[in-house]
Coordinates of C-alpha atoms in Angstrom, one line a residue:
X1 CA 0.0 0.0 0.0
X2 CA 1.0 3.6 -0.6
X3 CA 1.3 6.6 1.7
X4 CA -2.3 7.6 1.3
X5 CA -3.6 4.1 2.1
X6 CA -1.4 3.9 5.2
X7 CA -2.7 7.3 6.4
X8 CA -6.3 6.2 5.8
X9 CA -5.7 2.9 7.7
X10 CA -4.1 4.9 10.6
X11 CA -7.1 7.3 10.8
X12 CA -9.6 4.4 10.8
X13 CA -7.6 2.5 13.4
X14 CA -7.4 5.5 15.7
X15 CA -11.1 6.4 15.4
X16 CA -13.8 5.6 18.0
X17 CA -16.0 3.5 15.7
X18 CA -16.5 -0.2 16.5
X19 CA -14.1 -3.0 15.6
X20 CA -16.4 -4.4 13.0
X21 CA -16.9 -1.0 11.4
X22 CA -13.1 -0.6 11.2
X23 CA -12.9 -4.0 9.6
X24 CA -15.5 -3.1 7.0
X25 CA -13.8 0.2 6.0
X26 CA -10.3 -1.2 6.1
X27 CA -10.7 -4.7 4.6
X28 CA -13.8 -4.7 2.4
X29 CA -13.5 -1.1 1.1
X30 CA -9.9 0.1 1.3
X31 CA -7.9 -3.1 0.9
X32 CA -10.2 -4.9 -1.5
X33 CA -10.6 -1.9 -3.8
X34 CA -9.2 -1.8 -7.3
X35 CA -6.7 0.9 -6.3
X36 CA -6.1 1.4 -2.6
X37 CA -4.7 4.9 -3.1
X38 CA -7.9 6.1 -4.8
X39 CA -10.1 4.6 -2.1
X40 CA -7.8 6.1 0.5
X41 CA -8.2 9.6 -1.0
X42 CA -12.0 9.3 -0.6
X43 CA -11.5 8.4 3.1
X44 CA -9.2 11.3 3.7
X45 CA -11.4 13.8 1.9
X46 CA -14.4 12.8 4.0
X47 CA -12.7 13.0 7.3
X48 CA -11.3 16.4 6.3
X49 CA -14.7 18.0 5.9
X50 CA -15.2 21.0 8.0
X51 CA -17.6 20.7 10.9
X52 CA -18.1 16.9 10.5
X53 CA -16.7 14.7 13.3
X54 CA -14.3 12.0 12.2
X55 CA -16.5 9.1 13.4
X56 CA -19.6 10.6 11.6
X57 CA -17.6 11.0 8.4
X58 CA -16.4 7.4 8.5
X59 CA -19.9 6.1 9.3
X60 CA -21.3 8.1 6.4
X61 CA -18.8 6.3 4.1
X62 CA -19.8 3.0 5.6
X63 CA -23.5 3.8 4.9
X64 CA -22.7 4.7 1.3
X65 CA -20.8 1.5 0.9
X66 CA -23.8 -0.5 2.2
X67 CA -26.0 1.4 -0.3
X68 CA -23.7 0.3 -3.1
X69 CA -23.9 -3.3 -2.0
X70 CA -27.7 -3.1 -1.6
X71 CA -28.1 -1.9 -5.2
X72 CA -25.8 -4.7 -6.4
X73 CA -28.0 -7.2 -4.7
X74 CA -31.2 -5.9 -6.3
X75 CA -32.7 -8.2 -8.8
X76 CA -33.7 -6.7 -12.1
X77 CA -36.0 -8.5 -14.6
X78 CA -35.1 -9.4 -18.2
X79 CA -37.4 -9.2 -21.1
X80 CA -38.3 -12.1 -23.4
X81 CA -36.1 -10.9 -26.2
X82 CA -32.9 -10.9 -24.0
X83 CA -33.8 -14.3 -22.7
X84 CA -34.1 -15.7 -26.2
X85 CA -30.8 -14.2 -27.2
X86 CA -29.2 -15.8 -24.1
X87 CA -30.7 -19.2 -24.8
X88 CA -29.3 -19.1 -28.3
X89 CA -25.8 -17.9 -27.3
X90 CA -25.4 -20.3 -24.4
X91 CA -27.4 -23.1 -26.0
X92 CA -29.8 -23.4 -23.1
X93 CA -27.2 -24.7 -20.7
X94 CA -25.6 -23.2 -17.6
X95 CA -22.6 -21.5 -19.1
X96 CA -20.4 -22.3 -16.0
X97 CA -21.1 -26.0 -15.6
X98 CA -22.1 -26.7 -19.2
X99 CA -25.3 -28.4 -18.3
X100 CA -28.4 -28.3 -16.0
X101 CA -30.1 -31.0 -14.0
X102 CA -32.9 -32.9 -15.8
X103 CA -36.2 -31.1 -15.5
X104 CA -34.6 -27.8 -14.5
X105 CA -34.2 -24.9 -16.9
X106 CA -31.3 -22.5 -16.8
X107 CA -32.2 -18.9 -15.9
X108 CA -30.8 -15.5 -16.9
X109 CA -28.8 -13.6 -14.3
X110 CA -27.2 -10.1 -14.5
X111 CA -23.5 -9.9 -13.8
X112 CA -23.9 -6.4 -12.4
X113 CA -27.4 -5.3 -11.3
X114 CA -28.7 -2.5 -13.6
X115 CA -30.2 -1.0 -10.4
X116 CA -26.7 0.5 -10.0
X117 CA -27.6 2.9 -12.8
X118 CA -29.8 4.7 -10.3
X119 CA -26.6 6.3 -8.8
X120 CA -26.0 8.1 -12.1
X121 CA -29.7 8.8 -12.7
X122 CA -30.1 10.4 -9.3
X123 CA -26.7 12.0 -9.0
X124 CA -28.0 14.9 -7.0
X125 CA -29.4 12.7 -4.2
X126 CA -26.9 9.8 -4.6
X127 CA -23.8 11.9 -5.0
X128 CA -21.9 10.6 -1.9
X129 CA -22.8 7.0 -2.8
X130 CA -21.6 7.4 -6.4
X131 CA -18.4 9.0 -5.1
X132 CA -18.0 5.9 -2.9
X133 CA -18.4 3.5 -5.8
X134 CA -16.1 5.6 -8.0
X135 CA -13.4 5.6 -5.3
X136 CA -13.7 1.8 -4.9
X137 CA -13.4 1.1 -8.7
X138 CA -11.3 4.2 -9.7
X139 CA -12.9 6.9 -12.0
X140 CA -11.8 5.2 -15.2
X141 CA -13.4 1.8 -14.3
X142 CA -16.5 3.4 -12.8
X143 CA -17.1 5.2 -16.2
X144 CA -16.5 2.0 -18.1
X145 CA -18.9 0.2 -15.8
X146 CA -21.6 2.8 -16.6
X147 CA -20.9 2.7 -20.3
X148 CA -21.5 -1.1 -20.4
X149 CA -24.5 -1.5 -18.1
X150 CA -26.3 1.5 -19.6
X151 CA -26.0 0.1 -23.2
X152 CA -29.6 -0.9 -24.0
X153 CA -28.8 -2.5 -27.3
X154 CA -29.3 -6.3 -27.7
X155 CA -25.6 -6.9 -27.8
X156 CA -24.9 -4.5 -24.9
X157 CA -27.4 -6.2 -22.7
X158 CA -25.9 -9.6 -23.5
X159 CA -22.6 -8.4 -22.2
X160 CA -24.2 -8.1 -18.7
X161 CA -25.9 -11.4 -18.6
X162 CA -25.2 -15.1 -18.0
X163 CA -27.4 -18.2 -18.4
X164 CA -27.0 -20.2 -15.2
X165 CA -28.7 -23.1 -13.4
X166 CA -30.9 -21.8 -10.5
X167 CA -28.5 -22.9 -7.8
X168 CA -25.3 -21.6 -9.5
X169 CA -27.1 -18.4 -10.4
X170 CA -28.2 -17.6 -6.9
X171 CA -24.7 -18.3 -5.6
X172 CA -23.2 -16.1 -8.2
X173 CA -25.7 -13.3 -7.5
X174 CA -24.8 -13.4 -3.8
X175 CA -21.1 -13.1 -4.9
X176 CA -20.2 -16.3 -3.2
X177 CA -18.5 -17.4 -6.4
X178 CA -16.9 -15.3 -9.1
X179 CA -15.0 -15.7 -12.3
X180 CA -11.4 -14.7 -13.0
X181 CA -9.9 -14.8 -16.5
X182 CA -7.1 -17.3 -16.9
X183 CA -3.7 -15.7 -17.7
X184 CA -5.1 -12.2 -18.0
X185 CA -4.8 -9.0 -16.1
X186 CA -7.6 -6.5 -15.4
X187 CA -9.0 -5.3 -18.7
X188 CA -8.1 -1.7 -19.7
X189 CA -10.8 0.6 -20.7
X190 CA -10.0 0.2 -24.4
X191 CA -9.5 -3.6 -24.3
X192 CA -12.3 -5.6 -26.1
X193 CA -11.6 -9.2 -26.6
X194 CA -12.4 -10.7 -30.0
X195 CA -12.1 -14.3 -28.9
X196 CA -15.2 -16.5 -29.5
X197 CA -14.1 -18.7 -26.5
X198 CA -12.8 -17.3 -23.2
X199 CA -11.4 -19.3 -20.4
X200 CA -12.1 -18.6 -16.7
X201 CA -11.5 -20.0 -13.3
X202 CA -14.5 -20.2 -11.0
X203 CA -13.5 -19.1 -7.5
X204 CA -15.2 -19.2 -4.1
X205 CA -14.4 -18.9 -0.4
X206 CA -13.2 -22.2 1.1
X207 CA -15.3 -23.5 4.0
X208 CA -13.9 -23.0 7.5
X209 CA -12.7 -26.6 7.8
X210 CA -11.0 -26.5 4.4
X211 CA -7.2 -26.7 4.8
X212 CA -6.8 -24.2 1.9
X213 CA -6.4 -20.5 2.6
X214 CA -9.6 -18.5 2.9
X215 CA -7.9 -15.3 1.8
X216 CA -9.9 -12.1 1.4
X217 CA -8.3 -11.4 -2.0
X218 CA -7.9 -14.6 -3.8
X219 CA -10.3 -17.3 -2.6
X220 CA -10.0 -20.8 -3.9
X221 CA -10.3 -21.9 -7.5
X222 CA -13.1 -24.5 -7.6
X223 CA -13.0 -25.4 -11.3
X224 CA -12.5 -23.9 -14.8
X225 CA -15.1 -23.0 -17.4
X226 CA -15.3 -21.8 -21.0
X227 CA -17.7 -19.1 -22.3
X228 CA -18.4 -19.5 -26.0
X229 CA -20.4 -17.8 -28.7
X230 CA -20.9 -18.7 -32.4
X231 CA -21.3 -15.1 -33.4
X232 CA -19.5 -12.3 -31.6
X233 CA -21.3 -9.6 -33.6
X234 CA -24.8 -10.7 -33.0
X235 CA -24.3 -12.6 -29.7
X236 CA -21.3 -11.1 -27.9
X237 CA -19.9 -12.9 -24.8
X238 CA -20.4 -11.6 -21.3
X239 CA -18.1 -8.7 -20.7
X240 CA -14.8 -9.8 -19.2
X241 CA -14.6 -6.4 -17.5
X242 CA -17.9 -6.8 -15.8
X243 CA -17.0 -10.3 -14.6
X244 CA -13.8 -8.8 -13.1
X245 CA -15.7 -6.0 -11.3
X246 CA -18.1 -8.7 -10.0
X247 CA -15.0 -10.5 -8.6
X248 CA -13.7 -7.4 -6.9
X249 CA -17.1 -6.8 -5.3
X250 CA -17.3 -10.5 -4.1
X251 CA -14.6 -9.6 -1.6
X252 CA -17.2 -7.6 0.3
X253 CA -19.5 -10.6 0.7
X254 CA -19.6 -10.7 4.5
X255 CA -19.7 -7.0 5.1
X256 CA -23.4 -6.8 6.0
X257 CA -23.6 -10.2 7.8
X258 CA -20.7 -9.3 10.2
X259 CA -22.3 -6.1 11.5
X260 CA -25.7 -7.8 11.9
X261 CA -24.0 -10.6 13.8
X262 CA -22.3 -8.2 16.2
X263 CA -25.6 -6.5 16.9
X264 CA -27.0 -9.7 18.2
X265 CA -26.4 -10.8 21.8
X266 CA -23.9 -13.6 22.4
X267 CA -25.6 -17.0 22.2
X268 CA -26.2 -18.7 25.6
X269 CA -23.0 -20.0 27.2
X270 CA -22.3 -23.7 27.1
X271 CA -19.9 -23.9 30.1
X272 CA -22.7 -25.0 32.4
X273 CA -23.3 -28.0 30.1
X274 CA -19.9 -29.4 30.9
X275 CA -19.2 -31.6 33.9
X276 CA -17.9 -29.7 36.9
X277 CA -14.2 -30.2 37.4
X278 CA -14.8 -32.1 40.7
X279 CA -16.9 -34.7 38.9
X280 CA -14.4 -35.0 36.1
X281 CA -11.7 -35.8 38.6
X282 CA -13.8 -38.4 40.3
X283 CA -14.6 -40.1 37.0
X284 CA -10.9 -40.1 36.1
X285 CA -10.0 -41.8 39.4
X286 CA -12.6 -44.6 38.8
X287 CA -11.7 -44.9 35.1
X288 CA -8.0 -45.3 35.8
X289 CA -8.9 -48.4 37.9
X290 CA -9.8 -50.1 34.6
X291 CA -7.0 -52.3 33.1
X292 CA -4.8 -50.4 30.6
X293 CA -5.6 -52.7 27.7
X294 CA -9.3 -52.1 28.1
X295 CA -8.8 -48.3 28.3
X296 CA -6.7 -48.5 25.2
X297 CA -9.4 -50.4 23.3
X298 CA -12.0 -47.8 24.4
X299 CA -9.8 -44.9 23.3
X300 CA -9.3 -46.4 19.9
X301 CA -13.1 -46.9 19.5
X302 CA -13.6 -43.3 20.5
X303 CA -11.0 -42.0 18.0
X304 CA -12.7 -44.1 15.3
X305 CA -16.0 -42.4 16.1
X306 CA -14.5 -38.9 16.6
X307 CA -13.2 -36.5 14.0
X308 CA -10.0 -34.7 13.3
X309 CA -9.6 -31.1 14.3
X310 CA -9.9 -28.6 11.5
X311 CA -6.7 -26.8 12.6
X312 CA -4.4 -29.7 13.7
X313 CA -4.0 -33.1 12.2
X314 CA -2.7 -34.5 15.5
X315 CA -5.8 -33.6 17.5
X316 CA -9.1 -35.6 17.5
X317 CA -12.4 -34.6 19.1
X318 CA -13.9 -37.6 20.7
X319 CA -17.4 -38.5 22.0
X320 CA -18.0 -37.9 25.8
X321 CA -16.4 -34.5 25.7
X322 CA -12.8 -35.9 25.4
X323 CA -9.9 -35.0 23.1
X324 CA -7.0 -37.2 21.9
X325 CA -3.7 -35.6 20.9
X326 CA -0.6 -37.2 19.6
X327 CA 2.0 -35.7 22.0
X328 CA 5.2 -37.6 21.1
X329 CA 6.8 -36.4 24.3
X330 CA 4.9 -38.2 27.1
X331 CA 6.4 -35.7 29.6
X332 CA 5.5 -32.5 27.7
X333 CA 1.8 -31.4 27.6
X334 CA 0.7 -34.1 30.1
X335 CA 3.2 -32.8 32.7
X336 CA 1.9 -29.2 32.0
X337 CA -1.7 -30.2 32.6
X338 CA -0.8 -32.0 35.8
X339 CA 1.1 -28.9 37.1
X340 CA -1.9 -26.7 36.3
X341 CA -4.3 -29.1 38.1
X342 CA -2.2 -29.2 41.2
X343 CA -0.9 -25.6 41.5
X344 CA -3.3 -23.4 39.4
X345 CA -6.7 -25.2 39.4
X346 CA -8.6 -22.0 38.6
X347 CA -6.9 -21.7 35.2
X348 CA -9.4 -22.9 32.5
X349 CA -7.3 -25.6 31.0
X350 CA -8.1 -29.2 29.9
X351 CA -7.9 -31.9 32.6
X352 CA -5.4 -34.7 32.1
X353 CA -7.1 -38.1 31.8
X354 CA -4.6 -40.5 30.4
X355 CA -1.7 -41.2 28.1
X356 CA -1.8 -44.3 25.9
X357 CA -0.1 -45.7 22.8
X358 CA -3.0 -45.9 20.3
X359 CA -1.0 -46.9 17.2
X360 CA 1.5 -49.5 16.3
X361 CA 4.6 -47.2 16.7
X362 CA 4.0 -47.2 20.5
X363 CA 4.3 -43.4 20.8
X364 CA 1.9 -41.9 23.4
X365 CA -1.4 -40.1 22.8
X366 CA -2.7 -37.7 25.4
X367 CA -6.3 -38.1 26.5
X368 CA -7.8 -35.0 28.1
X369 CA -11.1 -33.2 28.6
X370 CA -12.5 -30.7 26.1
X371 CA -13.1 -27.1 27.0
X372 CA -16.3 -25.0 26.2
X373 CA -16.4 -22.1 23.9
X374 CA -15.2 -20.8 20.5
X375 CA -11.7 -20.0 19.4
X376 CA -11.0 -16.3 19.7
X377 CA -9.9 -16.1 16.0
X378 CA -13.5 -17.2 15.1
X379 CA -15.3 -14.5 17.0
X380 CA -12.8 -11.6 17.4
X381 CA -14.6 -9.7 14.6
X382 CA -17.7 -9.5 16.7
X383 CA -16.2 -8.6 20.1
X384 CA -16.6 -5.0 21.2
X385 CA -13.7 -3.0 22.7
X386 CA -15.1 -3.6 26.3
X387 CA -15.3 -7.3 25.6
X388 CA -11.8 -7.4 24.3
X389 CA -10.6 -5.5 27.4
X390 CA -12.4 -8.0 29.5
X391 CA -10.8 -10.9 27.7
X392 CA -7.4 -9.3 28.3
X393 CA -8.2 -9.0 32.0
X394 CA -9.4 -12.6 32.2
X395 CA -6.2 -13.7 30.5
X396 CA -4.1 -11.6 32.9
X397 CA -5.9 -13.2 35.8
X398 CA -5.2 -16.7 34.5
X399 CA -1.5 -15.9 33.8
X400 CA -1.1 -14.5 37.3
X401 CA -2.2 -17.9 38.6
X402 CA -0.1 -20.2 36.4
X403 CA 3.0 -18.0 36.4
X404 CA 3.3 -18.8 40.2
X405 CA 3.6 -22.5 39.5
X406 CA 6.8 -23.6 41.3
X407 CA 9.7 -25.1 39.4
X408 CA 10.9 -28.2 41.2
X409 CA 13.3 -29.4 38.5
X410 CA 17.1 -29.1 38.7
X411 CA 17.1 -26.6 35.9
X412 CA 16.2 -22.9 35.7
X413 CA 14.8 -23.0 32.2
X414 CA 13.1 -26.3 31.2
X415 CA 9.9 -27.9 30.0
X416 CA 7.0 -28.6 32.3
X417 CA 8.6 -32.0 33.1
X418 CA 12.0 -30.4 33.7
X419 CA 13.4 -31.8 30.4
X420 CA 14.1 -30.3 27.0
X421 CA 12.2 -27.3 25.7
X422 CA 10.0 -28.1 22.8
X423 CA 9.1 -24.5 21.7
X424 CA 10.1 -24.3 18.0
X425 CA 11.1 -20.6 18.4
X426 CA 13.8 -21.7 20.8
X427 CA 15.1 -24.5 18.5
X428 CA 14.0 -26.5 15.5
X429 CA 14.3 -29.8 17.3
X430 CA 14.1 -29.1 21.0
X431 CA 16.8 -27.6 23.2
X432 CA 18.0 -27.3 26.8
X433 CA 17.3 -27.6 29.6
X434 CA 19.4 -24.7 31.0
X435 CA 20.9 -23.7 34.3
X436 CA 21.1 -20.0 33.4
X437 CA 19.2 -17.4 31.4
X438 CA 22.5 -16.6 29.6
X439 CA 22.6 -20.2 28.2
X440 CA 19.1 -19.8 26.9
X441 CA 19.9 -16.4 25.3
X442 CA 22.9 -17.9 23.5
X443 CA 20.6 -20.6 22.0
X444 CA 17.8 -18.4 20.8
X445 CA 20.3 -16.0 19.1
X446 CA 22.7 -18.7 18.0
X447 CA 24.7 -17.6 15.0
X448 CA 23.4 -14.1 15.1
X449 CA 24.9 -12.9 18.4
X450 CA 27.4 -10.4 16.8
X451 CA 24.7 -9.0 14.5
X452 CA 22.4 -8.6 17.4
X453 CA 24.9 -6.8 19.6
X454 CA 25.8 -4.4 16.8
X455 CA 22.2 -3.6 16.1
X456 CA 20.8 -3.6 19.7
X457 CA 23.7 -3.3 22.2
X458 CA 21.2 -3.4 25.1
X459 CA 20.0 -6.9 24.1
X460 CA 19.9 -9.4 27.0
X461 CA 21.2 -6.8 29.5
X462 CA 18.5 -7.6 32.0
X463 CA 18.0 -10.7 34.0
X464 CA 14.4 -12.0 34.4
X465 CA 12.4 -14.0 36.8
X466 CA 11.7 -17.4 35.3
X467 CA 8.0 -18.3 35.4
X468 CA 5.7 -21.0 34.1
X469 CA 4.7 -20.1 30.6
X470 CA 2.2 -21.3 28.1
X471 CA 4.5 -20.2 25.2
X472 CA 1.9 -20.4 22.4
X473 CA -1.0 -18.0 23.1
X474 CA -2.1 -17.9 19.5
X475 CA -5.7 -16.8 19.1
X476 CA -6.8 -20.3 18.1
X477 CA -5.6 -21.6 21.6
X478 CA -7.8 -19.2 23.5
X479 CA -11.5 -20.0 23.9
X480 CA -14.4 -17.7 24.8
X481 CA -17.9 -18.6 25.9
X482 CA -20.6 -15.9 25.8
X483 CA -17.8 -13.3 25.4
X484 CA -15.7 -14.4 28.4
X485 CA -12.5 -16.5 28.6
X486 CA -13.5 -20.1 28.9
X487 CA -10.4 -22.1 28.0
X488 CA -6.7 -22.0 27.2
X489 CA -5.6 -25.1 25.3
X490 CA -2.5 -26.6 23.6
X491 CA 0.1 -26.6 26.4
X492 CA 2.6 -28.7 24.5
X493 CA 5.3 -25.9 24.5
X494 CA 4.7 -24.9 28.1
X495 CA 7.5 -24.8 30.6
X496 CA 9.6 -22.4 32.7
X497 CA 10.9 -19.5 30.7
X498 CA 12.1 -15.9 31.3
X499 CA 9.1 -13.7 32.3
X500 CA 9.1 -11.9 28.9
X501 CA 8.7 -15.0 26.8
X502 CA 4.9 -15.2 27.0
X503 CA 4.6 -11.7 25.7
X504 CA 7.2 -11.8 22.9
X505 CA 6.0 -15.2 21.7
X506 CA 2.4 -14.0 21.6
X507 CA 3.3 -10.7 19.9
X508 CA 5.3 -12.5 17.2
X509 CA 2.5 -14.9 16.5
X510 CA 0.1 -12.0 15.8
X511 CA 2.6 -9.5 14.3
X512 CA 0.3 -8.5 11.5
X513 CA -2.9 -8.2 13.6
X514 CA -3.1 -5.0 15.7
X515 CA -6.4 -6.1 17.3
X516 CA -4.7 -9.1 18.9
X517 CA -1.6 -7.1 19.8
X518 CA -3.7 -4.6 21.7
X519 CA -5.0 -7.5 24.0
X520 CA -1.4 -8.5 24.9
X521 CA -0.3 -4.9 25.3
X522 CA -3.1 -4.4 27.8
X523 CA -1.9 -7.4 29.8
X524 CA 1.9 -6.7 29.8
X525 CA 1.8 -2.9 29.3
X526 CA 5.3 -1.8 28.3
X527 CA 7.4 -3.8 30.7
X528 CA 9.0 -6.0 28.0
X529 CA 9.2 -3.7 25.0
X530 CA 13.0 -3.9 24.9
X531 CA 12.8 -7.7 24.8
X532 CA 10.2 -7.5 22.0
X533 CA 12.5 -5.3 20.0
X534 CA 15.2 -8.0 20.3
X535 CA 12.8 -10.7 19.2
X536 CA 11.5 -8.6 16.3
X537 CA 15.0 -8.2 15.1
X538 CA 15.8 -11.9 15.4
X539 CA 12.6 -12.8 13.5
X540 CA 14.4 -11.5 10.4
X541 CA 16.7 -14.6 10.7
X542 CA 14.3 -16.9 12.5
X543 CA 10.8 -16.1 11.2
X544 CA 9.2 -19.3 12.5
X545 CA 11.8 -21.9 13.6
X546 CA 14.6 -21.1 16.0
X547 CA 18.3 -22.1 15.4
X548 CA 19.1 -25.8 15.7
X549 CA 20.9 -26.7 18.9
X550 CA 24.4 -28.0 18.1
X551 CA 25.2 -31.6 19.0
X552 CA 26.9 -31.8 22.4
X553 CA 29.9 -33.4 20.8
X554 CA 30.5 -30.4 18.7
X555 CA 30.7 -28.0 21.6

């Protein structure tokens, strides 16, 4: 993004509008526009109006953006003559799939609703809305859009129409799928293709459990299709430009739904539906009296009937409110959960149930209880600022409890079991344990010590208290129920680390998400900013994995 876009983002971020309103203006208007600098100029011009408060100006832009999307969603009828032309051009079949189901006729659909012409027809009353659309598309593309959709000739109307099956057409009209030309850039205003056949990729947003990226900009290619006409003069193909505009606007698909969702109260909490921890402990005591081979058989049956987590292939959700996780290190996460249960029982963490080799390789699986709630990354968009502050305070309270867990091992810095650290930031294949913080510092900066000292001479100048640390407070590991903290999961990297490690690890994991960073800044304030500066510098060399610990024989 350019300078104007950065200024616009800063203004939106610093304003007092709600988080979801900021997301709408930043992501679905500014970032998703054809040219971010043009869209940014519209934002800056509006907030610079004399006598208009900044928040009012931004909400006015949001209202105009909603008006654009409303007009785009308006269905306009087609006359019989246009329908006959479409049937001849597309031979009666859905032009995306090439066929329709038996007994179901393909129907005509506009690419861009002609209702949008009302912005030009009523320019005096719709001036700000037209300005919003023009800023989103750029003036050149807005004019070309008008020229095409206002063409009332038979050929002109065919350029804004597709023959689609009812299901495909409704999905296309909701902008849940869109077409993108294969091996082609955005058409220029003077570019008119003379090809009788044009190739497109059909794109859509991946479902939440799809391992592919659900990116705002690109989506996922679902399949390819060809648009064909036998006579370009009499029956021109659908305008490639209009299809590309439709694709740009598809990026705003969730803009209305998000704000409506935020306006609703949180659904009733489910925490009360889970067994009280006391009953879970009693069940575990009784269950552990059952012979191990029977327990193992039961776990295997539960895994067979359970399902794999959508975010981790080593975690399975089981019936009876249990989870199974391949832990590799039998003393890693199980040891952490045992420490939490003994020394910090108020921390909302899973309860350790069992470890058991469930597959032929004999490596252990951790069996634990599930936790109520939704992942923060699934609901952060609907959390208000007071709710985010409350979440930060709840996390701070939980941290204050587990950071007091005593270290009874023979090492200062070690995993929960007193053995090697498994945090991949510290080392690619595990490292430690360490008797001193200086040893730990040498490991996490290994091979870059000289560069670090030249860049940041103050690095590692302070000694820190060593505390029990989760070490992976990524948003997907934090659960909320009815807007309040309900669970902290995934303790496999937990152990005893310098006091700043929780903060710097969390901030690194959300380095591109200011709304998450604000939560951790509220918890830790500015007490570890120097350490964060060091970690940010080292992230240039170790963006994900830390340096490999050398073999002891090479030291």
